[in-house]
Tab-separated table of C-alpha atoms in Angstrom:
chain	number	residue	atom	x	y	z
A	1	MET	CA	5.230	35.990	27.447
A	2	ALA	CA	7.266	33.041	26.242
A	3	PRO	CA	6.680	32.017	22.600
A	4	ASN	CA	4.743	28.866	21.905
A	5	PRO	CA	6.968	25.760	21.339
A	6	PRO	CA	7.173	24.510	17.760
A	7	PRO	CA	4.535	21.914	16.851
A	8	PRO	CA	5.602	18.259	17.285
A	9	ILE	CA	7.183	16.626	14.227
A	10	TYR	CA	4.897	14.022	12.563
A	11	PRO	CA	6.430	10.571	13.103
A	12	LEU	CA	6.862	9.943	9.370
A	13	TYR	CA	9.171	12.896	8.911
A	14	ASN	CA	12.909	13.507	9.276
A	15	THR	CA	13.740	9.834	9.937
A	16	THR	CA	15.509	7.292	7.749
A	17	PHE	CA	13.314	4.202	7.763
A	18	THR	CA	13.877	0.600	6.638
A	19	LEU	CA	10.895	-0.613	4.634
A	20	HIS	CA	9.072	-3.931	4.916
A	21	ARG	CA	5.764	-5.178	3.595
A	22	LEU	CA	3.569	-6.715	6.247
A	23	SER	CA	0.863	-9.287	5.764
A	24	PRO	CA	-2.581	-8.623	7.389
A	25	LEU	CA	-2.648	-8.743	11.167
A	26	HIS	CA	-5.032	-11.322	12.591
A	27	HIS	CA	-6.736	-10.446	15.914
A	28	ASP	CA	-10.088	-11.104	17.627
A	29	ASP	CA	-13.269	-9.324	16.642
A	30	ALA	CA	-12.447	-6.171	18.595
A	31	ALA	CA	-11.172	-3.344	16.455
A	32	LEU	CA	-7.329	-3.232	16.576
A	33	LEU	CA	-6.823	0.417	16.051
A	34	THR	CA	-7.953	1.667	19.443
A	35	LEU	CA	-5.932	2.483	22.508
A	36	ASP	CA	-7.709	-0.139	24.550
A	37	THR	CA	-6.636	-2.832	22.171
A	38	LEU	CA	-3.085	-1.591	21.626
A	39	SER	CA	-2.124	-0.943	25.209
A	40	PRO	CA	-1.876	-4.669	26.184
A	41	HIS	CA	0.415	-5.280	23.234
A	42	ALA	CA	2.647	-2.475	24.389
A	43	GLY	CA	2.899	-4.099	27.786
A	44	GLN	CA	3.633	-7.588	26.383
A	45	LEU	CA	6.366	-6.257	24.102
A	46	ARG	CA	7.864	-4.308	27.027
A	47	ASP	CA	7.966	-7.539	29.116
A	48	ILE	CA	9.726	-9.323	26.269
A	49	LEU	CA	12.324	-6.601	25.877
A	50	ARG	CA	12.913	-6.466	29.635
A	51	GLY	CA	13.526	-10.239	29.709
A	52	GLU	CA	10.658	-11.090	32.062
A	53	VAL	CA	9.131	-14.573	32.456
A	54	LEU	CA	6.007	-15.156	30.348
A	55	ARG	CA	4.019	-18.356	30.811
A	56	GLY	CA	6.965	-19.934	32.626
A	57	VAL	CA	9.479	-19.149	29.873
A	58	ARG	CA	12.096	-16.472	30.226
A	59	VAL	CA	12.177	-14.245	27.234
A	60	GLY	CA	14.281	-11.222	26.377
A	61	LEU	CA	16.364	-9.263	23.950
A	62	SER	CA	20.108	-9.835	24.073
A	63	THR	CA	22.116	-6.573	23.653
A	64	THR	CA	25.577	-8.197	23.803
A	65	ASN	CA	25.874	-8.574	20.014
A	66	ASP	CA	24.733	-5.047	19.137
A	67	GLU	CA	26.890	-2.092	20.040
A	68	GLY	CA	24.102	0.432	19.584
A	69	LEU	CA	21.709	-1.308	21.837
A	70	GLY	CA	24.417	-1.877	24.396
A	71	ARG	CA	24.922	1.861	24.724
A	72	ALA	CA	21.216	2.708	24.729
A	73	GLY	CA	20.841	2.068	28.435
A	74	ALA	CA	17.892	0.619	30.317
A	75	LEU	CA	14.494	0.257	28.741
A	76	GLN	CA	12.229	3.169	29.825
A	77	SER	CA	8.926	2.662	28.031
A	78	VAL	CA	7.094	1.020	25.125
A	79	GLU	CA	4.125	2.806	23.623
A	80	TRP	CA	1.676	1.696	20.902
A	81	THR	CA	-0.622	4.532	19.752
A	82	VAL	CA	-3.084	5.034	16.990
A	83	LEU	CA	-1.615	7.193	14.204
A	84	GLY	CA	-3.870	9.543	12.297
A	85	ASP	CA	-3.006	12.027	9.597
A	86	GLU	CA	-0.677	14.947	10.078
A	87	ALA	CA	-3.507	17.377	10.910
A	88	SER	CA	-4.780	15.212	13.786
A	89	TRP	CA	-1.228	14.723	15.080
A	90	LEU	CA	-0.641	18.478	15.180
A	91	SER	CA	-3.981	19.037	16.865
A	92	ALA	CA	-3.224	16.422	19.578
A	93	GLY	CA	0.019	18.206	20.361
A	94	ASP	CA	-1.372	21.690	20.485
A	95	PRO	CA	-1.426	22.782	24.197
A	96	GLU	CA	-3.888	25.646	23.332
A	97	ASP	CA	-6.402	23.260	21.777
A	98	ASP	CA	-7.901	21.750	24.909
A	99	ASP	CA	-10.696	19.963	23.017
A	100	GLU	CA	-8.334	18.082	20.827
A	101	LEU	CA	-5.520	17.385	23.383
A	102	GLN	CA	-4.690	13.742	23.760
A	103	ILE	CA	-7.661	12.553	21.757
A	104	SER	CA	-6.670	9.570	19.645
A	105	PRO	CA	-8.024	9.185	16.156
A	106	SER	CA	-11.000	6.779	15.806
A	107	ALA	CA	-10.483	3.345	14.280
A	108	ASP	CA	-12.250	4.642	11.108
A	109	ASP	CA	-9.889	7.589	10.781
A	110	ALA	CA	-6.684	5.837	11.823
A	111	LEU	CA	-3.925	5.490	9.277
A	112	GLY	CA	-1.880	2.958	11.335
A	113	ILE	CA	0.065	2.257	14.485
A	114	HIS	CA	2.945	4.238	15.880
A	115	ILE	CA	5.311	2.193	18.128
A	116	SER	CA	7.858	4.031	20.294
A	117	ILE	CA	10.537	2.097	22.255
A	118	ALA	CA	12.413	4.426	24.550
A	119	TYR	CA	15.722	3.604	26.257
A	120	GLU	CA	17.757	5.861	28.481
A	121	ARG	CA	19.772	7.307	25.649
A	122	SER	CA	17.894	6.330	22.498
A	123	THR	CA	14.383	6.093	21.204
A	124	TYR	CA	13.457	3.731	18.380
A	125	THR	CA	10.422	3.822	16.159
A	126	ALA	CA	8.184	1.606	14.113
A	127	ILE	CA	5.131	2.650	12.066
A	128	LEU	CA	2.515	0.323	10.524
A	129	LEU	CA	0.741	2.229	7.801
A	130	ARG	CA	-2.127	2.177	5.356
A	131	THR	CA	-3.637	4.940	3.224
A	132	ALA	CA	-6.774	6.911	3.869
A	133	THR	CA	-8.307	5.458	0.666
A	134	ALA	CA	-7.761	1.941	2.014
A	135	ILE	CA	-9.617	2.475	5.294
A	136	ASN	CA	-12.561	0.079	5.561
A	137	LEU	CA	-11.645	-1.434	2.181
A	138	THR	CA	-8.814	-3.777	3.110
A	139	ASP	CA	-9.986	-4.943	6.543
A	140	GLN	CA	-12.174	-7.910	7.269
A	141	ASP	CA	-13.518	-9.313	10.500
A	142	GLY	CA	-10.555	-10.397	12.559
A	143	PHE	CA	-7.976	-8.862	10.209
A	144	THR	CA	-6.424	-5.458	9.845
A	145	HIS	CA	-4.227	-4.730	6.811
A	146	LEU	CA	-1.376	-2.246	7.427
A	147	PRO	CA	0.796	-3.226	4.478
A	148	LEU	CA	3.745	-0.845	4.993
A	149	LEU	CA	6.055	-1.271	7.963
A	150	LEU	CA	8.672	1.382	8.568
A	151	THR	CA	11.309	0.864	11.288
A	152	ARG	CA	14.239	2.833	12.680
A	153	MET	CA	15.948	0.520	15.112
A	154	PRO	CA	18.948	-1.914	15.397
A	155	ALA	CA	18.559	-5.270	13.657
A	156	PRO	CA	18.164	-7.356	16.959
A	157	LEU	CA	15.364	-5.054	18.076
A	158	ARG	CA	13.704	-5.262	14.673
A	159	GLU	CA	13.940	-9.046	14.669
A	160	THR	CA	12.271	-9.113	18.110
A	161	LEU	CA	9.446	-6.887	16.885
A	162	LEU	CA	8.883	-8.940	13.813
A	163	ALA	CA	8.805	-12.053	15.895
A	164	TYR	CA	6.134	-10.426	18.112
A	165	PHE	CA	4.037	-9.665	14.999
A	166	ALA	CA	4.343	-13.290	13.909
A	167	SER	CA	3.427	-14.765	17.318
A	168	SER	CA	0.670	-12.253	18.270
A	169	PHE	CA	-0.851	-11.529	14.905
A	170	ASP	CA	0.230	-14.321	12.611
A	171	ALA	CA	1.756	-11.580	10.454
A	172	ARG	CA	4.903	-11.993	8.311
A	173	ALA	CA	7.225	-9.222	7.121
A	174	SER	CA	9.441	-9.175	4.048
A	175	PRO	CA	11.928	-6.560	2.864
A	176	LEU	CA	10.414	-4.035	0.498
A	177	LEU	CA	12.844	-3.384	-2.341
A	178	LEU	CA	12.106	-0.564	-4.721
A	179	SER	CA	12.568	-0.981	-8.429
A	180	SER	CA	14.267	1.560	-10.717
A	181	SER	CA	10.924	2.265	-12.378
A	182	PHE	CA	9.299	2.914	-9.067
A	183	LEU	CA	12.023	5.443	-8.094
A	184	THR	CA	11.685	7.076	-11.447
A	185	ASN	CA	7.859	7.256	-11.175
A	186	ALA	CA	8.156	8.585	-7.623
A	187	LEU	CA	10.408	11.431	-8.733
A	188	GLU	CA	8.344	12.286	-11.812
A	189	THR	CA	5.081	12.257	-9.774
A	190	PHE	CA	6.663	14.460	-7.026
A	191	LEU	CA	7.831	16.982	-9.595
A	192	GLY	CA	4.523	16.826	-11.429
A	193	ASP	CA	2.584	17.467	-8.241
A	194	LEU	CA	4.736	20.510	-7.475
A	195	THR	CA	4.615	21.996	-10.940
A	196	THR	CA	0.859	21.374	-11.137
A	197	SER	CA	0.067	23.010	-7.794
A	198	SER	CA	2.685	25.747	-7.886
A	199	SER	CA	5.233	27.393	-10.132
A	200	SER	CA	8.425	25.902	-11.357
A	201	THR	CA	10.274	28.360	-9.058
A	202	ALA	CA	8.479	26.900	-6.097
A	203	ALA	CA	9.330	23.382	-7.157
A	204	THR	CA	12.993	24.362	-7.451
A	205	SER	CA	12.954	25.880	-3.931
A	206	ILE	CA	11.503	22.672	-2.519
A	207	ILE	CA	13.621	20.128	-4.352
A	208	LYS	CA	16.833	22.256	-4.316
A	209	ASP	CA	19.832	20.147	-5.360
A	210	LEU	CA	19.079	16.695	-6.692
A	211	SER	CA	21.261	13.604	-6.654
A	212	LEU	CA	20.642	10.385	-8.567
A	213	THR	CA	22.675	7.206	-8.294
A	214	LEU	CA	22.814	4.933	-11.300
A	215	SER	CA	23.803	1.232	-10.752
A	216	PHE	CA	25.189	-1.125	-13.340
A	217	PRO	CA	25.079	-4.941	-12.984
A	218	SER	CA	28.438	-6.751	-13.047
A	219	PRO	CA	28.048	-8.418	-16.448
A	220	ALA	CA	27.256	-5.091	-18.110
A	221	SER	CA	29.969	-3.068	-16.370
A	222	PRO	CA	32.587	-5.154	-14.508
A	223	LEU	CA	34.523	-2.035	-13.365
A	224	LEU	CA	31.923	0.706	-13.003
A	225	LYS	CA	29.391	-0.215	-10.281
A	226	THR	CA	27.675	3.083	-9.614
A	227	LEU	CA	27.585	6.627	-11.039
A	228	GLU	CA	26.313	9.543	-9.051
A	229	ILE	CA	24.665	12.473	-10.915
A	230	ALA	CA	24.512	15.789	-9.041
A	231	LEU	CA	22.088	18.434	-10.347
A	232	THR	CA	21.861	21.956	-9.015
A	233	ARG	CA	18.553	23.609	-8.311
A	234	ALA	CA	18.893	25.554	-11.576
A	235	ASP	CA	19.168	22.324	-13.563
A	236	VAL	CA	15.865	20.862	-12.469
A	237	PRO	CA	13.475	23.375	-14.171
A	238	ARG	CA	15.670	23.401	-17.289
A	239	LEU	CA	15.403	19.623	-17.632
A	240	LEU	CA	11.643	19.712	-16.927
A	241	LYS	CA	11.220	22.328	-19.673
A	242	LEU	CA	13.431	20.362	-22.111
A	243	GLY	CA	11.646	17.052	-21.370
A	244	ARG	CA	8.224	18.523	-22.146
A	245	HIS	CA	9.427	19.602	-25.596
A	246	LEU	CA	11.593	16.653	-26.499
A	247	ALA	CA	10.105	14.439	-29.234
A	248	LEU	CA	11.410	11.304	-27.618
A	249	PRO	CA	9.609	7.957	-27.475
A	250	PRO	CA	8.368	6.882	-24.028
A	251	LEU	CA	10.616	4.880	-21.777
A	252	SER	CA	10.674	1.241	-22.807
A	253	ALA	CA	8.574	-1.360	-21.023
A	254	PRO	CA	10.152	-3.122	-18.031
A	255	PRO	CA	12.687	-5.883	-18.881
A	256	PRO	CA	11.494	-9.467	-18.862
A	257	ARG	CA	11.122	-11.052	-15.457
A	258	THR	CA	14.226	-12.851	-14.307
A	259	ARG	CA	14.868	-15.300	-11.468
A	260	ARG	CA	15.331	-12.409	-9.080
A	261	SER	CA	12.902	-9.878	-10.482
A	262	HIS	CA	10.142	-10.939	-8.074
A	263	LEU	CA	12.048	-9.135	-5.351
A	264	ALA	CA	11.214	-5.731	-6.788
A	265	PRO	CA	8.380	-5.765	-9.347
A	266	GLN	CA	8.633	-3.113	-12.051
A	267	GLU	CA	6.217	-0.242	-12.255
A	268	PRO	CA	4.467	0.361	-15.594
A	269	PRO	CA	6.047	3.200	-17.617
A	270	ARG	CA	4.337	6.570	-17.464
A	271	PRO	CA	5.087	10.070	-18.917
A	272	SER	CA	8.455	11.080	-17.617
A	273	PRO	CA	9.701	14.430	-18.979
A	274	PHE	CA	12.437	14.851	-16.423
A	275	THR	CA	13.907	11.418	-16.872
A	276	ALA	CA	13.630	11.635	-20.682
A	277	ALA	CA	15.477	14.986	-20.644
A	278	LEU	CA	18.174	13.656	-18.308
A	279	SER	CA	18.592	10.573	-20.449
A	280	HIS	CA	18.957	12.737	-23.574
A	281	HIS	CA	21.570	14.896	-21.858
A	282	LEU	CA	23.597	11.958	-20.614
A	283	SER	CA	23.465	10.302	-23.976
A	284	ALA	CA	24.581	13.453	-25.813
A	285	HIS	CA	27.290	14.638	-23.416
A	286	LEU	CA	28.561	11.373	-21.771
A	287	ALA	CA	27.698	8.862	-24.532
A	288	LEU	CA	25.808	6.947	-21.837
A	289	THR	CA	23.207	4.429	-22.908
A	290	PRO	CA	19.669	5.795	-22.337
A	291	LEU	CA	18.252	5.384	-18.883
A	292	SER	CA	15.503	3.195	-20.297
A	293	HIS	CA	18.059	0.454	-20.942
A	294	ALA	CA	17.474	-2.695	-18.889
A	295	GLU	CA	21.097	-2.785	-17.603
A	296	ILE	CA	20.956	0.752	-16.165
A	297	ARG	CA	19.093	1.129	-12.845
A	298	ILE	CA	18.383	4.244	-10.772
A	299	SER	CA	19.124	2.966	-7.284
A	300	ARG	CA	18.870	6.173	-5.200
A	301	ILE	CA	17.286	9.571	-5.438
A	302	ALA	CA	18.068	12.321	-2.900
A	303	CYS	CA	16.843	15.862	-2.676
A	304	ALA	CA	15.778	18.368	-0.025
A	305	ALA	CA	12.284	16.882	0.139
A	306	PHE	CA	12.936	13.137	0.292
A	307	VAL	CA	15.486	10.304	-0.110
A	308	VAL	CA	14.529	6.879	-1.418
A	309	GLY	CA	16.801	3.898	-2.185
A	310	ALA	CA	16.330	0.629	-4.075
A	311	GLU	CA	17.578	-1.324	-1.040
A	312	GLY	CA	14.391	-0.369	0.871
A	313	LYS	CA	15.334	2.835	2.661
A	314	ALA	CA	13.322	6.063	2.667
A	315	LYS	CA	13.382	9.421	4.379
A	316	VAL	CA	10.792	12.149	4.009
A	317	PHE	CA	11.607	15.647	5.183
A	318	ALA	CA	9.019	17.677	7.060
A	319	PRO	CA	7.272	20.319	5.001
A	320	PRO	CA	6.602	23.644	6.699
A	321	PRO	CA	3.653	23.391	9.106
A	322	PRO	CA	0.266	24.688	7.950
A	323	ALA	CA	-0.283	28.405	8.390
A	324	PRO	CA	-2.576	29.571	11.212
A	325	ALA	CA	-6.216	29.701	10.303
A	326	GLU	CA	-6.367	33.456	10.578
A	327	GLN	CA	-3.498	33.920	8.112
A	328	GLU	CA	-4.608	34.732	4.560
A	329	GLU	CA	-4.261	31.913	2.060
A	330	GLY	CA	-1.046	32.041	0.104
A	331	GLU	CA	0.683	34.416	2.567
A	332	ASP	CA	4.278	33.678	3.473
A	333	GLY	CA	4.566	30.833	1.048
A	334	ASP	CA	1.673	28.735	2.500
A	335	GLU	CA	0.652	27.749	-1.039
A	336	GLU	CA	4.047	26.412	-1.724
A	337	ALA	CA	4.044	24.542	1.633
A	338	GLY	CA	0.634	23.104	0.775
A	339	ALA	CA	1.948	21.810	-2.586
A	340	TRP	CA	4.905	20.290	-0.727
A	341	ARG	CA	2.641	18.517	1.734
A	342	ALA	CA	0.372	17.220	-1.084
A	343	ALA	CA	3.371	15.886	-3.028
A	344	THR	CA	4.747	14.263	0.112
A	345	ALA	CA	1.425	12.573	0.894
A	346	SER	CA	1.379	11.249	-2.661
A	347	LEU	CA	4.842	9.742	-2.245
A	348	VAL	CA	3.798	8.033	1.019
A	349	ARG	CA	0.715	6.634	-0.653
A	350	ALA	CA	2.880	5.245	-3.456
A	351	LEU	CA	5.049	3.454	-0.927
A	352	VAL	CA	1.965	1.926	0.766
A	353	LYS	CA	0.617	0.929	-2.671
A	354	ARG	CA	3.905	-0.736	-3.551
A	355	ALA	CA	3.878	-2.663	-0.231
A	356	LYS	CA	0.325	-3.817	-0.888
A	357	ALA	CA	1.056	-4.724	-4.505
A	358	ASP	CA	4.098	-6.695	-3.410
A	359	GLY	CA	1.908	-9.126	-1.492
A	360	GLY	CA	3.361	-12.612	-1.393
A	361	MET	CA	6.654	-11.479	-2.886
A	362	GLY	CA	10.066	-11.126	-1.309
A	363	THR	CA	11.786	-13.187	1.347
A	364	ASP	CA	10.238	-13.529	4.728
A	365	VAL	CA	12.258	-12.294	7.620
């Protein structure tokens, strides 16, 4: 008997996305997050991408100025589906679970919309996302708020999709830049979730090697633009342990708002043992100004669990799938995988929260 195929990968995982914040989508009184409502939008976007005539006007997407789209081949399909949580996604793709197969999450359980645009040789993705805690709290009659937009597609295709959101839902998108303090808080929270839920050894096996990129504004450092710090998996628990015992003052408050600071609002400081220990180490061994200094910014964090960048890029790697129900709890590292999934979910919620908090900020696209 042939082994069962691996479960389908949840759309949020293993893909480098460009981040935007999205204003609320305006629609009629019918619930937006149902297949009956989304299917017509998939058809309309498909017609636009194929260059068909709508209301007497020929519309379409030019591929002549984009090498990637030019090689993608002919458009095959456009699908808009309701996106639930990871558990519902895995259930829908389980061929042995006949009761759950192909059942879409209800509007009350939906986390967002998954858009797939398939060409002959490439498939592009967009996800409109909210958090489970925001369901039924951010929506009003005729509006659905999915504040975080993630896209993996060439720029001309993204511009066409954003134009469709503007014309069909009166929704505007703006780039979601991530501040240094947000990146720091994201890393500290991820490490904190892992060390709270599991041992430091488990956290080390999940994070593995860690890379941080520091950026320096031109006035502060005309010659040195960036500095990459590479930490081995053995360094991470040492710094965490050191940070918890250091008698250091908390990181300073965010710098005063400047003319461009509205593009990436700073997060409030919070306990940060890892960053405090790293700052102490760099100051002692490299004579580097503490990381809390306003002129030093963490612009990228990369590890085996996720990658986030200040320019508005993010990639979340897939945790191991949940263990079968008949398997004993904690067997074969399922406890570690559960801690990984919980920390990942917390990171995604933080991105959605940042997109929602960034309302009205940024530059419209």
